[in-house]
Tab-separated table of N, CA and C in Angstrom:
chain	number	residue	atom	x	y	z
A	1	MET	N	-13.911	-25.895	-1.198
A	1	MET	CA	-13.417	-25.446	0.090
A	1	MET	C	-14.281	-26.089	1.177
A	2	SER	N	-13.654	-26.640	2.191
A	2	SER	CA	-14.374	-27.311	3.263
A	2	SER	C	-15.030	-26.290	4.196
A	3	LEU	N	-15.980	-26.749	4.984
A	3	LEU	CA	-16.641	-25.888	5.961
A	3	LEU	C	-15.635	-25.328	6.956
A	4	LEU	N	-14.690	-26.161	7.399
A	4	LEU	CA	-13.665	-25.700	8.332
A	4	LEU	C	-12.833	-24.576	7.706
A	5	SER	N	-12.466	-24.725	6.446
A	5	SER	CA	-11.692	-23.685	5.758
A	5	SER	C	-12.482	-22.384	5.680
A	6	LEU	N	-13.782	-22.494	5.392
A	6	LEU	CA	-14.623	-21.291	5.326
A	6	LEU	C	-14.710	-20.602	6.673
A	7	VAL	N	-14.879	-21.371	7.744
A	7	VAL	CA	-14.957	-20.796	9.090
A	7	VAL	C	-13.631	-20.141	9.449
A	8	MET	N	-12.525	-20.808	9.142
A	8	MET	CA	-11.209	-20.237	9.454
A	8	MET	C	-10.983	-18.946	8.661
A	9	ALA	N	-11.383	-18.919	7.412
A	9	ALA	CA	-11.214	-17.718	6.594
A	9	ALA	C	-12.067	-16.576	7.137
A	10	ALA	N	-13.307	-16.865	7.536
A	10	ALA	CA	-14.181	-15.835	8.095
A	10	ALA	C	-13.630	-15.310	9.415
A	11	THR	N	-13.096	-16.197	10.237
A	11	THR	CA	-12.513	-15.785	11.510
A	11	THR	C	-11.297	-14.904	11.283
A	12	ALA	N	-10.459	-15.272	10.335
A	12	ALA	CA	-9.264	-14.475	10.036
A	12	ALA	C	-9.661	-13.094	9.536
A	13	ALA	N	-10.733	-13.008	8.750
A	13	ALA	CA	-11.167	-11.721	8.201
A	13	ALA	C	-11.692	-10.786	9.283
A	14	THR	N	-12.191	-11.328	10.382
A	14	THR	CA	-12.754	-10.490	11.437
A	14	THR	C	-11.884	-10.446	12.677
A	15	ALA	N	-10.721	-11.091	12.610
A	15	ALA	CA	-9.837	-11.120	13.777
A	15	ALA	C	-9.306	-9.723	14.067
A	16	PRO	N	-9.004	-9.430	15.321
A	16	PRO	CA	-8.489	-8.107	15.653
A	16	PRO	C	-7.108	-7.881	15.052
A	17	VAL	N	-6.745	-6.605	14.929
A	17	VAL	CA	-5.428	-6.226	14.439
A	17	VAL	C	-4.376	-6.819	15.366
A	18	PRO	N	-3.302	-7.384	14.810
A	18	PRO	CA	-2.233	-7.876	15.690
A	18	PRO	C	-1.774	-6.757	16.627
A	19	MET	N	-1.253	-7.146	17.746
A	19	MET	CA	-0.884	-6.172	18.764
A	19	MET	C	0.115	-5.156	18.229
A	20	ALA	N	-0.253	-3.912	18.320
A	20	ALA	CA	0.631	-2.791	17.999
A	20	ALA	C	0.421	-1.797	19.125
A	21	ASP	N	1.459	-1.077	19.475
A	21	ASP	CA	1.300	-0.155	20.598
A	21	ASP	C	0.422	1.033	20.203
A	22	ALA	N	-0.098	1.699	21.188
A	22	ALA	CA	-1.035	2.812	20.978
A	22	ALA	C	-0.410	3.926	20.165
A	23	THR	N	0.872	4.177	20.340
A	23	THR	CA	1.555	5.230	19.584
A	23	THR	C	1.568	4.896	18.095
A	24	THR	N	1.841	3.639	17.765
A	24	THR	CA	1.857	3.200	16.372
A	24	THR	C	0.471	3.319	15.757
A	25	LEU	N	-0.541	2.833	16.460
A	25	LEU	CA	-1.915	2.909	15.938
A	25	LEU	C	-2.341	4.359	15.742
A	26	ALA	N	-1.994	5.238	16.683
A	26	ALA	CA	-2.347	6.658	16.566
A	26	ALA	C	-1.648	7.296	15.367
A	27	ALA	N	-0.404	6.926	15.114
A	27	ALA	CA	0.331	7.488	13.980
A	27	ALA	C	-0.267	7.028	12.647
A	28	ILE	N	-0.661	5.773	12.565
A	28	ILE	CA	-1.293	5.246	11.355
A	28	ILE	C	-2.622	5.956	11.117
A	29	GLU	N	-3.419	6.074	12.163
A	29	GLU	CA	-4.712	6.759	12.041
A	29	GLU	C	-4.523	8.221	11.656
A	30	ALA	N	-3.532	8.888	12.224
A	30	ALA	CA	-3.275	10.298	11.898
A	30	ALA	C	-2.961	10.464	10.411
A	31	THR	N	-2.202	9.536	9.841
A	31	THR	CA	-1.893	9.595	8.408
A	31	THR	C	-3.165	9.442	7.582
A	32	CYS	N	-4.016	8.506	7.968
A	32	CYS	CA	-5.286	8.306	7.266
A	32	CYS	C	-6.133	9.580	7.303
A	33	PHE	N	-6.210	10.205	8.482
A	33	PHE	CA	-7.013	11.423	8.600
A	33	PHE	C	-6.359	12.620	7.915
A	34	ASP	N	-5.014	12.679	7.866
A	34	ASP	CA	-4.369	13.737	7.079
A	34	ASP	C	-4.795	13.626	5.622
A	35	TYR	N	-4.826	12.411	5.116
A	35	TYR	CA	-5.219	12.155	3.728
A	35	TYR	C	-6.654	12.620	3.463
A	36	VAL	N	-7.588	12.143	4.247
A	36	VAL	CA	-8.992	12.431	3.957
A	36	VAL	C	-9.403	13.822	4.436
A	37	ASP	N	-9.019	14.194	5.651
A	37	ASP	CA	-9.415	15.514	6.154
A	37	ASP	C	-8.748	16.619	5.354
A	38	GLY	N	-7.506	16.382	4.913
A	38	GLY	CA	-6.836	17.363	4.065
A	38	GLY	C	-7.611	17.607	2.777
A	39	GLN	N	-8.144	16.541	2.186
A	39	GLN	CA	-8.950	16.706	0.972
A	39	GLN	C	-10.258	17.438	1.288
A	40	LEU	N	-10.906	17.053	2.377
A	40	LEU	CA	-12.188	17.666	2.735
A	40	LEU	C	-12.027	19.131	3.134
A	41	GLU	N	-10.862	19.494	3.705
A	41	GLU	CA	-10.568	20.888	4.058
A	41	GLU	C	-10.031	21.688	2.876
A	42	GLY	N	-9.556	20.981	1.858
A	42	GLY	CA	-8.889	21.650	0.745
A	42	GLY	C	-7.482	22.079	1.130
A	43	ASP	N	-6.780	21.277	1.937
A	43	ASP	CA	-5.442	21.591	2.442
A	43	ASP	C	-4.413	20.686	1.756
A	44	PRO	N	-3.803	21.144	0.648
A	44	PRO	CA	-2.880	20.279	-0.093
A	44	PRO	C	-1.640	19.874	0.695
A	45	ALA	N	-1.147	20.727	1.591
A	45	ALA	CA	0.040	20.371	2.381
A	45	ALA	C	-0.264	19.204	3.304
A	46	ARG	N	-1.455	19.183	3.862
A	46	ARG	CA	-1.838	18.085	4.760
A	46	ARG	C	-1.935	16.772	3.990
A	47	VAL	N	-2.506	16.818	2.805
A	47	VAL	CA	-2.597	15.615	1.973
A	47	VAL	C	-1.199	15.154	1.575
A	48	ALA	N	-0.363	16.079	1.137
A	48	ALA	CA	0.978	15.737	0.653
A	48	ALA	C	1.800	15.035	1.715
A	49	ARG	N	1.701	15.466	2.968
A	49	ARG	CA	2.535	14.837	4.003
A	49	ARG	C	2.112	13.399	4.303
A	50	ALA	N	0.909	13.005	3.891
A	50	ALA	CA	0.433	11.638	4.116
A	50	ALA	C	0.867	10.673	3.020
A	51	LEU	N	1.428	11.199	1.921
A	51	LEU	CA	1.660	10.391	0.727
A	51	LEU	C	3.133	10.179	0.422
A	52	HIS	N	3.460	8.964	0.008
A	52	HIS	CA	4.800	8.654	-0.480
A	52	HIS	C	5.005	9.386	-1.809
A	53	PRO	N	6.218	9.874	-2.083
A	53	PRO	CA	6.465	10.555	-3.361
A	53	PRO	C	6.131	9.704	-4.581
A	54	ASP	N	6.232	8.386	-4.454
A	54	ASP	CA	5.952	7.480	-5.567
A	54	ASP	C	4.600	6.781	-5.377
A	55	LEU	N	3.634	7.495	-4.790
A	55	LEU	CA	2.300	6.942	-4.554
A	55	LEU	C	1.736	6.283	-5.809
A	56	ALA	N	1.098	5.125	-5.614
A	56	ALA	CA	0.326	4.474	-6.670
A	56	ALA	C	-1.126	4.453	-6.193
A	57	LYS	N	-1.944	5.374	-6.711
A	57	LYS	CA	-3.376	5.438	-6.371
A	57	LYS	C	-4.123	4.970	-7.608
A	58	ARG	N	-4.960	3.955	-7.412
A	58	ARG	CA	-5.622	3.343	-8.556
A	58	ARG	C	-7.079	3.028	-8.249
A	59	SER	N	-7.842	2.943	-9.329
A	59	SER	CA	-9.234	2.515	-9.255
A	59	SER	C	-9.485	1.572	-10.427
A	60	VAL	N	-10.178	0.481	-10.169
A	60	VAL	CA	-10.497	-0.484	-11.219
A	60	VAL	C	-11.589	0.106	-12.108
A	61	ILE	N	-11.317	0.158	-13.418
A	61	ILE	CA	-12.337	0.637	-14.352
A	61	ILE	C	-12.770	-0.449	-15.331
A	62	GLY	N	-12.087	-1.584	-15.311
A	62	GLY	CA	-12.465	-2.686	-16.190
A	62	GLY	C	-11.934	-2.496	-17.596
A	63	ASP	N	-12.413	-3.332	-18.504
A	63	ASP	CA	-11.943	-3.255	-19.885
A	63	ASP	C	-12.441	-1.978	-20.542
A	64	THR	N	-11.539	-1.350	-21.272
A	64	THR	CA	-11.873	-0.149	-22.043
A	64	THR	C	-11.375	-0.371	-23.462
A	65	PRO	N	-11.750	0.494	-24.408
A	65	PRO	CA	-11.228	0.329	-25.772
A	65	PRO	C	-9.697	0.397	-25.830
A	66	ASP	N	-9.083	1.077	-24.860
A	66	ASP	CA	-7.631	1.263	-24.885
A	66	ASP	C	-6.861	0.312	-23.977
A	67	GLU	N	-7.560	-0.356	-23.074
A	67	GLU	CA	-6.831	-1.146	-22.082
A	67	GLU	C	-7.693	-2.289	-21.568
A	68	ARG	N	-7.113	-3.490	-21.540
A	68	ARG	CA	-7.780	-4.628	-20.921
A	68	ARG	C	-7.437	-4.596	-19.437
A	69	LEU	N	-8.404	-4.896	-18.581
A	69	LEU	CA	-8.212	-4.834	-17.133
A	69	LEU	C	-7.764	-3.431	-16.728
A	70	GLY	N	-8.522	-2.456	-17.163
A	70	GLY	CA	-8.142	-1.061	-17.006
A	70	GLY	C	-8.107	-0.563	-15.565
A	71	LEU	N	-7.177	0.352	-15.327
A	71	LEU	CA	-7.038	1.027	-14.047
A	71	LEU	C	-6.993	2.525	-14.289
A	72	ARG	N	-7.707	3.272	-13.450
A	72	ARG	CA	-7.528	4.713	-13.423
A	72	ARG	C	-6.354	4.965	-12.489
A	73	ARG	N	-5.365	5.709	-12.945
A	73	ARG	CA	-4.145	5.928	-12.178
A	73	ARG	C	-4.032	7.383	-11.753
A	74	MET	N	-3.509	7.590	-10.547
A	74	MET	CA	-3.304	8.937	-10.038
A	74	MET	C	-2.008	8.964	-9.241
A	75	SER	N	-1.237	10.025	-9.427
A	75	SER	CA	0.014	10.207	-8.698
A	75	SER	C	-0.207	11.108	-7.491
A	76	LYS	N	0.813	11.206	-6.666
A	76	LYS	CA	0.774	12.135	-5.541
A	76	LYS	C	0.528	13.547	-6.042
A	77	ASP	N	1.260	13.965	-7.061
A	77	ASP	CA	1.113	15.334	-7.580
A	77	ASP	C	-0.301	15.608	-8.073
A	78	GLU	N	-0.905	14.634	-8.744
A	78	GLU	CA	-2.277	14.816	-9.233
A	78	GLU	C	-3.260	14.958	-8.069
A	79	LEU	N	-3.118	14.129	-7.050
A	79	LEU	CA	-4.031	14.201	-5.905
A	79	LEU	C	-3.856	15.507	-5.149
A	80	VAL	N	-2.620	15.942	-4.964
A	80	VAL	CA	-2.365	17.209	-4.282
A	80	VAL	C	-2.939	18.367	-5.106
A	81	SER	N	-2.801	18.308	-6.418
A	81	SER	CA	-3.362	19.351	-7.291
A	81	SER	C	-4.888	19.387	-7.203
A	82	LEU	N	-5.532	18.227	-7.218
A	82	LEU	CA	-6.999	18.186	-7.078
A	82	LEU	C	-7.430	18.767	-5.729
A	83	THR	N	-6.651	18.489	-4.693
A	83	THR	CA	-6.959	19.043	-3.373
A	83	THR	C	-6.824	20.565	-3.404
A	84	ARG	N	-5.764	21.069	-4.025
A	84	ARG	CA	-5.554	22.512	-4.150
A	84	ARG	C	-6.738	23.175	-4.875
A	85	GLN	N	-7.302	22.465	-5.848
A	85	GLN	CA	-8.459	22.970	-6.606
A	85	GLN	C	-9.761	22.866	-5.814
A	86	GLY	N	-9.729	22.181	-4.671
A	86	GLY	CA	-10.920	22.028	-3.846
A	86	GLY	C	-11.884	20.979	-4.350
A	87	ALA	N	-11.376	19.967	-5.073
A	87	ALA	CA	-12.236	18.958	-5.693
A	87	ALA	C	-13.144	18.244	-4.699
A	88	LEU	N	-12.681	18.008	-3.467
A	88	LEU	CA	-13.501	17.319	-2.460
A	88	LEU	C	-13.821	18.202	-1.259
A	89	LYS	N	-13.568	19.488	-1.357
A	89	LYS	CA	-13.799	20.377	-0.219
A	89	LYS	C	-15.271	20.272	0.206
A	90	THR	N	-15.458	20.042	1.493
A	90	THR	CA	-16.781	19.746	2.044
A	90	THR	C	-16.921	20.430	3.400
A	91	PRO	N	-18.072	21.053	3.669
A	91	PRO	CA	-18.272	21.650	5.001
A	91	PRO	C	-18.103	20.589	6.096
A	92	LYS	N	-17.457	20.990	7.186
A	92	LYS	CA	-17.104	20.028	8.241
A	92	LYS	C	-18.325	19.307	8.822
A	93	ASP	N	-19.460	19.951	8.872
A	93	ASP	CA	-20.646	19.298	9.440
A	93	ASP	C	-21.157	18.150	8.564
A	94	GLN	N	-20.611	18.018	7.348
A	94	GLN	CA	-21.002	16.929	6.448
A	94	GLN	C	-19.962	15.805	6.409
A	95	TRP	N	-18.871	15.966	7.154
A	95	TRP	CA	-17.850	14.922	7.173
A	95	TRP	C	-18.395	13.708	7.898
A	96	ASN	N	-18.270	12.599	7.263
A	96	ASN	CA	-18.630	11.316	7.861
A	96	ASN	C	-17.615	10.333	7.313
A	97	ARG	N	-16.519	10.161	8.049
A	97	ARG	CA	-15.446	9.318	7.553
A	97	ARG	C	-14.912	8.455	8.680
A	98	SER	N	-14.356	7.314	8.292
A	98	SER	CA	-13.764	6.420	9.291
A	98	SER	C	-12.506	5.793	8.718
A	99	CYS	N	-11.538	5.581	9.588
A	99	CYS	CA	-10.304	4.880	9.238
A	99	CYS	C	-10.233	3.641	10.115
A	100	ARG	N	-10.139	2.490	9.488
A	100	ARG	CA	-10.051	1.239	10.238
A	100	ARG	C	-8.739	0.538	9.891
A	101	ILE	N	-7.925	0.314	10.886
A	101	ILE	CA	-6.647	-0.360	10.704
A	101	ILE	C	-6.920	-1.859	10.659
A	102	LEU	N	-6.538	-2.485	9.550
A	102	LEU	CA	-6.833	-3.900	9.349
A	102	LEU	C	-5.672	-4.806	9.731
A	103	ASP	N	-4.447	-4.318	9.545
A	103	ASP	CA	-3.280	-5.150	9.834
A	103	ASP	C	-2.076	-4.244	10.046
A	104	VAL	N	-1.189	-4.644	10.949
A	104	VAL	CA	0.025	-3.880	11.236
A	104	VAL	C	1.177	-4.849	11.445
A	105	THR	N	2.298	-4.546	10.807
A	105	THR	CA	3.556	-5.231	11.091
A	105	THR	C	4.541	-4.145	11.521
A	106	ALA	N	5.787	-4.522	11.715
A	106	ALA	CA	6.779	-3.537	12.146
A	106	ALA	C	6.953	-2.414	11.125
A	107	GLU	N	6.831	-2.722	9.833
A	107	GLU	CA	7.112	-1.736	8.785
A	107	GLU	C	5.952	-1.434	7.851
A	108	THR	N	4.822	-2.164	7.977
A	108	THR	CA	3.708	-1.969	7.052
A	108	THR	C	2.374	-1.982	7.792
A	109	ALA	N	1.387	-1.381	7.149
A	109	ALA	CA	0.021	-1.415	7.686
A	109	ALA	C	-0.958	-1.433	6.519
A	110	VAL	N	-2.124	-2.004	6.764
A	110	VAL	CA	-3.228	-2.004	5.811
A	110	VAL	C	-4.391	-1.300	6.498
A	111	VAL	N	-4.974	-0.307	5.810
A	111	VAL	CA	-6.004	0.540	6.409
A	111	VAL	C	-7.156	0.703	5.428
A	112	ARG	N	-8.371	0.733	5.956
A	112	ARG	CA	-9.576	0.978	5.143
A	112	ARG	C	-10.160	2.322	5.547
A	113	LEU	N	-10.283	3.215	4.580
A	113	LEU	CA	-10.907	4.529	4.769
A	113	LEU	C	-12.272	4.505	4.097
A	114	GLU	N	-13.282	4.976	4.813
A	114	GLU	CA	-14.618	5.050	4.209
A	114	GLU	C	-15.210	6.422	4.426
A	115	THR	N	-15.793	6.967	3.359
A	115	THR	CA	-16.549	8.219	3.407
A	115	THR	C	-17.905	7.941	2.756
A	116	PRO	N	-18.818	8.918	2.756
A	116	PRO	CA	-20.090	8.694	2.056
A	116	PRO	C	-19.922	8.526	0.542
A	117	TRP	N	-18.773	8.956	0.000
A	117	TRP	CA	-18.585	8.980	-1.444
A	117	TRP	C	-17.677	7.888	-1.973
A	118	PHE	N	-16.689	7.467	-1.179
A	118	PHE	CA	-15.710	6.510	-1.671
A	118	PHE	C	-15.127	5.678	-0.535
A	119	VAL	N	-14.464	4.582	-0.944
A	119	VAL	CA	-13.710	3.725	-0.020
A	119	VAL	C	-12.303	3.597	-0.588
A	120	ASP	N	-11.308	3.789	0.277
A	120	ASP	CA	-9.903	3.596	-0.085
A	120	ASP	C	-9.343	2.459	0.762
A	121	HIS	N	-8.508	1.636	0.168
A	121	HIS	CA	-7.731	0.628	0.893
A	121	HIS	C	-6.272	1.029	0.732
A	122	PHE	N	-5.593	1.288	1.842
A	122	PHE	CA	-4.216	1.768	1.818
A	122	PHE	C	-3.230	0.686	2.222
A	123	HIS	N	-2.081	0.730	1.592
A	123	HIS	CA	-0.867	0.087	2.097
A	123	HIS	C	-0.009	1.234	2.596
A	124	MET	N	0.380	1.174	3.854
A	124	MET	CA	1.245	2.205	4.419
A	124	MET	C	2.600	1.607	4.752
A	125	GLY	N	3.611	2.448	4.685
A	125	GLY	CA	4.952	2.057	5.082
A	125	GLY	C	5.422	2.928	6.229
A	126	ARG	N	6.239	2.344	7.088
A	126	ARG	CA	6.801	3.081	8.222
A	126	ARG	C	8.196	3.575	7.830
A	127	TYR	N	8.395	4.866	7.982
A	127	TYR	CA	9.670	5.516	7.704
A	127	TYR	C	10.068	6.258	8.971
A	128	GLY	N	10.907	5.617	9.777
A	128	GLY	CA	11.245	6.180	11.088
A	128	GLY	C	9.996	6.172	11.948
A	129	ASP	N	9.593	7.335	12.435
A	129	ASP	CA	8.375	7.449	13.239
A	129	ASP	C	7.150	7.797	12.401
A	130	ARG	N	7.324	8.000	11.104
A	130	ARG	CA	6.220	8.402	10.222
A	130	ARG	C	5.625	7.212	9.488
A	131	TRP	N	4.326	7.252	9.317
A	131	TRP	CA	3.624	6.297	8.467
A	131	TRP	C	3.157	7.060	7.241
A	132	ILE	N	3.369	6.481	6.059
A	132	ILE	CA	3.057	7.158	4.801
A	132	ILE	C	2.299	6.194	3.900
A	133	ILE	N	1.306	6.721	3.181
A	133	ILE	CA	0.528	5.915	2.241
A	133	ILE	C	1.367	5.692	0.985
A	134	VAL	N	1.612	4.418	0.683
A	134	VAL	CA	2.420	4.031	-0.467
A	134	VAL	C	1.522	3.646	-1.638
A	135	ASN	N	0.465	2.895	-1.359
A	135	ASN	CA	-0.488	2.449	-2.379
A	135	ASN	C	-1.905	2.719	-1.889
A	136	ALA	N	-2.777	3.047	-2.834
A	136	ALA	CA	-4.192	3.210	-2.514
A	136	ALA	C	-5.018	2.613	-3.657
A	137	LEU	N	-5.914	1.713	-3.320
A	137	LEU	CA	-6.881	1.172	-4.274
A	137	LEU	C	-8.241	1.645	-3.796
A	138	TRP	N	-8.983	2.329	-4.654
A	138	TRP	CA	-10.221	2.957	-4.197
A	138	TRP	C	-11.359	2.687	-5.170
A	139	HIS	N	-12.571	2.915	-4.668
A	139	HIS	CA	-13.757	2.845	-5.528
A	139	HIS	C	-14.815	3.817	-5.028
A	140	MET	N	-15.599	4.299	-5.967
A	140	MET	CA	-16.726	5.171	-5.632
A	140	MET	C	-17.840	4.308	-5.061
A	141	LYS	N	-18.585	4.879	-4.134
A	141	LYS	CA	-19.765	4.181	-3.624
A	141	LYS	C	-20.935	4.436	-4.569
A	142	PRO	N	-21.822	3.474	-4.686
A	142	PRO	CA	-22.994	3.692	-5.558
A	142	PRO	C	-23.817	4.858	-5.028
A	143	ARG	N	-24.353	5.623	-5.922
A	143	ARG	CA	-25.206	6.771	-5.564
A	143	ARG	C	-26.655	6.423	-5.691
């Protein structure tokens, strides 16, 4: 790869989000916060409204005895159930989370969620005025 290609790739990676109106950006961010704040509050309804019914939530686990290129898989129902159980319930004074919108088109968005415990990368879809998380690829942060 040439030096020019490397510079162009680095610039593209740090370039601002393409122009989207404030209402669209606020709706995307609200979906991200429904997802994470709902889990931290232990509010399954809030989490559920942020997720597509056919959500694909995955984490790379690598090769296992049962699977090459293994993925940990989770459905919307599983995530909502874990939220109902309070799996990530956390006192509000300990919340430290951010949602960063990386890319937006008319019908899709890419968002990065970060907490002290994990990072999620979302693909969102626009359904009318609603933005919903369709795919999530996540990883735990090192402890």
